[in-house]
Amino acid sequence: MVKIGIIGGSGLDDPDIMTDPTVVEVETEFGKPSSRLKTGKISGVDTVLIARHGRNHQYSPSQVNNRANIMALKDEGVTHILATTACGSLRAEIDRGHLVILDQFIDFTRFRKNTFFDSFEGGAHHTAMARPFDENLRKKLYETAIEENLPVHATGCVVTIEGPRFSTVAESKMFQLWGADVINMSTAPEAMLANEAGLPYAAVAMSTDYDCWKEDEAPVTWEEILAVFNTNADNVKNLLLKVIASFR
């Protein structure tokens, strides 16, 4: 039986998107997840929501207990994960409000727990990560976005930085040279852990800014990111609702 886990935030706490909602308090062997789980159905499909940064966005990117978040979803019986994230664009063609169906990541974090296997005492664990985003979920996201006439890019490599600060100009240009298309502070550890847990995972990123490489514009601010995200949040929410409905 399919059960969809959604990791995200703004717009997904709307009680109207879920029927028979129930709030579940959980704890995992890796601690408490970022928020209580909200379980119910979307278009008849069992769904579990979790707010990555907490219901009040109280956790910074480095504070998020990604291991607990993924394990909480797995313990709840989730079979597939759909994630949302805001991102900065490193390419001129990825404009503000555009959606990117991620297919690769570069992990530039430094201080986060990014594996369930801290010890090899029970045997070695080396998880394949060549294609970290599930192709079937990616296809559903992209094709549905096209059907909904949303501005979407079929592929994109995200570089995940530690944060909470934004990049320097030198870093931003370096990430471009590395082949990254967008930048955020959340996806890499989350995607790694989902793969280790054996859960198909896909993420849709919404471009909110041009980081700071585009020097004909002022460097990005948090207030500007929120303004773009809030303007386009319904596009992401509706995209997820349509994709989840396709699992009926």
XYZ file of C-alpha atoms in Angstrom:
248
model
C 0.000 0.000 0.000
C 1.279 3.445 -0.929
C 1.767 6.030 1.787
C 3.280 9.366 0.778
C 5.512 11.364 3.091
C 5.796 15.093 2.454
C 8.700 17.058 3.889
C 8.209 20.767 3.554
C 6.646 23.751 5.149
C 4.684 26.786 4.109
C 1.317 26.055 2.533
C 1.369 22.379 3.437
C -0.043 22.920 6.915
C -3.370 23.963 5.385
C -5.896 21.646 7.065
C -8.084 21.679 3.950
C -5.573 19.650 1.918
C -6.024 16.568 4.091
C -9.092 14.596 5.112
C -9.322 12.867 8.488
C -6.194 14.635 9.785
C -4.560 13.323 12.943
C -1.561 14.777 14.753
C 0.901 12.154 15.982
C 3.655 12.745 18.536
C 6.599 10.441 17.814
C 10.156 9.811 18.901
C 12.735 7.729 17.075
C 15.981 6.042 18.051
C 17.637 9.194 16.641
C 15.554 11.586 18.710
C 12.476 13.679 17.983
C 11.669 14.858 14.446
C 11.319 18.548 13.648
C 7.580 18.517 14.198
C 4.721 16.277 15.132
C 3.482 14.230 12.185
C 0.182 15.088 10.560
C -1.415 11.994 9.054
C -4.511 11.634 6.910
C -5.533 11.276 3.285
C -5.072 13.447 0.200
C -7.346 12.431 -2.675
C -7.834 9.106 -0.898
C -4.074 8.439 -0.617
C -2.547 7.933 2.832
C -0.239 10.856 3.498
C 2.077 12.019 6.280
C 3.293 15.624 6.585
C 6.337 16.862 8.470
C 7.596 20.451 8.745
C 11.331 20.322 8.108
C 12.160 23.415 10.163
C 9.420 22.955 12.743
C 5.887 24.345 12.709
C 7.219 27.789 13.600
C 10.366 27.534 11.450
C 12.326 27.478 14.695
C 15.148 25.168 13.573
C 18.033 26.505 11.534
C 19.256 24.283 8.671
C 22.094 22.911 10.808
C 19.732 22.153 13.713
C 17.293 20.035 11.699
C 17.379 16.426 12.891
C 17.246 14.894 9.432
C 17.832 11.382 10.760
C 14.823 11.615 13.062
C 12.676 13.121 10.305
C 13.393 10.331 7.826
C 13.168 7.578 10.424
C 9.864 8.956 11.742
C 8.400 8.734 8.244
C 9.730 5.212 7.767
C 8.398 4.104 11.152
C 5.006 5.531 10.156
C 4.959 3.232 7.122
C 5.746 5.835 4.447
C 6.673 4.261 1.103
C 7.631 7.371 -0.925
C 8.881 10.835 0.026
C 8.143 14.101 -1.784
C 10.106 17.097 -0.522
C 9.845 20.806 -1.208
C 12.564 23.393 -0.827
C 13.302 27.006 -1.632
C 16.542 27.540 -3.512
C 18.747 30.173 -5.050
C 19.358 30.038 -8.782
C 22.893 29.726 -10.146
C 21.721 29.905 -13.778
C 20.213 32.890 -15.600
C 17.567 30.669 -17.217
C 16.200 29.544 -13.827
C 14.173 32.608 -12.916
C 12.394 33.519 -9.696
C 9.341 31.333 -9.223
C 10.622 28.599 -11.531
C 10.471 25.014 -10.306
C 13.383 22.596 -10.633
C 12.952 18.820 -10.395
C 16.278 17.951 -8.797
C 18.285 15.020 -10.130
C 21.708 15.491 -8.487
C 23.203 17.058 -5.379
C 26.567 18.259 -4.145
C 26.944 18.052 -0.374
C 28.829 21.073 0.973
C 27.614 20.720 4.554
C 30.093 20.149 7.358
C 28.416 19.655 10.718
C 25.408 17.401 10.157
C 24.674 13.775 10.876
C 24.202 12.436 7.357
C 24.142 8.661 7.876
C 22.286 6.127 9.983
C 25.435 4.021 10.149
C 27.719 5.747 12.647
C 29.385 2.423 13.331
C 30.251 -0.589 11.193
C 30.106 -2.846 14.241
C 27.242 -4.796 12.667
C 28.839 -4.775 9.217
C 29.921 -2.227 6.613
C 27.278 -0.065 4.925
C 28.114 1.908 1.780
C 24.917 3.117 0.108
C 24.939 3.720 -3.663
C 24.185 7.395 -4.336
C 24.844 7.842 -8.066
C 21.165 8.643 -8.743
C 19.871 9.942 -5.410
C 16.454 11.102 -6.641
C 13.876 8.511 -7.639
C 13.261 8.626 -11.395
C 9.601 7.589 -11.246
C 8.768 10.300 -8.724
C 10.767 12.842 -10.707
C 8.860 11.941 -13.855
C 5.525 12.376 -12.078
C 6.555 15.777 -10.745
C 7.836 17.041 -14.080
C 4.976 15.767 -16.231
C 2.393 17.093 -13.796
C 4.088 20.503 -13.702
C 3.961 20.612 -17.516
C 0.269 19.668 -17.473
C -0.371 22.501 -15.005
C 1.547 24.992 -17.186
C 4.062 25.715 -14.471
C 7.542 27.053 -15.285
C 9.614 23.942 -14.635
C 13.075 22.565 -15.374
C 13.329 18.798 -15.838
C 16.721 18.457 -14.139
C 18.937 20.369 -11.783
C 21.920 19.835 -9.522
C 21.571 21.407 -6.079
C 24.536 22.290 -3.896
C 23.583 22.176 -0.231
C 25.573 24.516 2.001
C 25.721 24.653 5.775
C 24.111 28.040 6.346
C 22.483 29.889 7.871
C 24.538 32.568 6.139
C 24.291 33.110 2.401
C 27.214 32.611 0.004
C 30.016 34.986 -0.793
C 30.305 36.026 -4.449
C 33.420 33.836 -4.767
C 31.569 30.808 -3.388
C 28.556 31.402 -5.601
C 30.738 31.526 -8.711
C 32.661 28.458 -7.543
C 29.427 26.476 -7.231
C 28.578 27.439 -10.805
C 31.946 26.098 -11.964
C 31.239 22.861 -10.103
C 28.128 22.351 -12.206
C 25.488 23.236 -9.620
C 22.283 24.801 -10.955
C 20.658 25.833 -7.682
C 21.711 26.243 -4.054
C 19.968 25.540 -0.749
C 20.615 24.508 2.855
C 18.569 21.325 3.212
C 18.448 18.729 0.440
C 21.707 16.775 0.523
C 21.561 15.223 4.019
C 17.847 14.534 3.626
C 18.265 12.792 0.275
C 21.203 10.730 1.539
C 19.254 9.480 4.534
C 16.154 8.658 2.488
C 18.333 6.508 0.229
C 19.923 4.776 3.209
C 16.435 4.091 4.573
C 15.382 2.571 1.243
C 12.673 5.187 0.618
C 12.181 6.563 -2.925
C 12.744 10.322 -2.631
C 12.217 13.278 -4.952
C 12.362 17.020 -4.390
C 10.894 20.013 -6.158
C 12.896 23.198 -5.647
C 11.430 26.658 -6.114
C 13.862 29.343 -7.221
C 13.438 32.481 -5.119
C 16.566 34.480 -5.965
C 19.882 34.571 -7.822
C 22.120 33.996 -4.783
C 24.847 36.641 -5.229
C 26.716 35.669 -8.415
C 24.538 38.005 -10.520
C 26.316 41.200 -9.640
C 23.974 43.466 -11.597
C 21.483 42.790 -8.783
C 21.690 43.407 -5.057
C 22.585 40.336 -2.959
C 19.623 38.292 -1.826
C 17.880 38.948 1.489
C 15.688 36.633 3.573
C 12.755 39.032 3.196
C 12.970 38.841 -0.606
C 13.097 35.039 -0.493
C 9.946 34.912 1.638
C 8.130 37.300 -0.687
C 8.821 35.159 -3.781
C 8.116 31.917 -1.950
C 4.795 33.112 -0.562
C 3.724 34.371 -3.986
C 4.393 30.975 -5.582
C 3.690 28.566 -2.696
C 0.302 27.595 -4.111
C 1.992 26.337 -7.300
C 4.106 23.907 -5.280
C 1.198 22.847 -3.091
C -1.089 22.205 -6.054
C 1.656 20.296 -7.855
C 2.067 17.946 -4.897
C -1.682 17.470 -4.564
C -1.946 16.457 -8.227
C 1.006 14.077 -7.990
C -0.347 12.426 -4.854
C -3.753 12.002 -6.518
C -2.023 10.061 -9.323
C -1.224 7.265 -6.821
C -4.911 6.367 -6.399
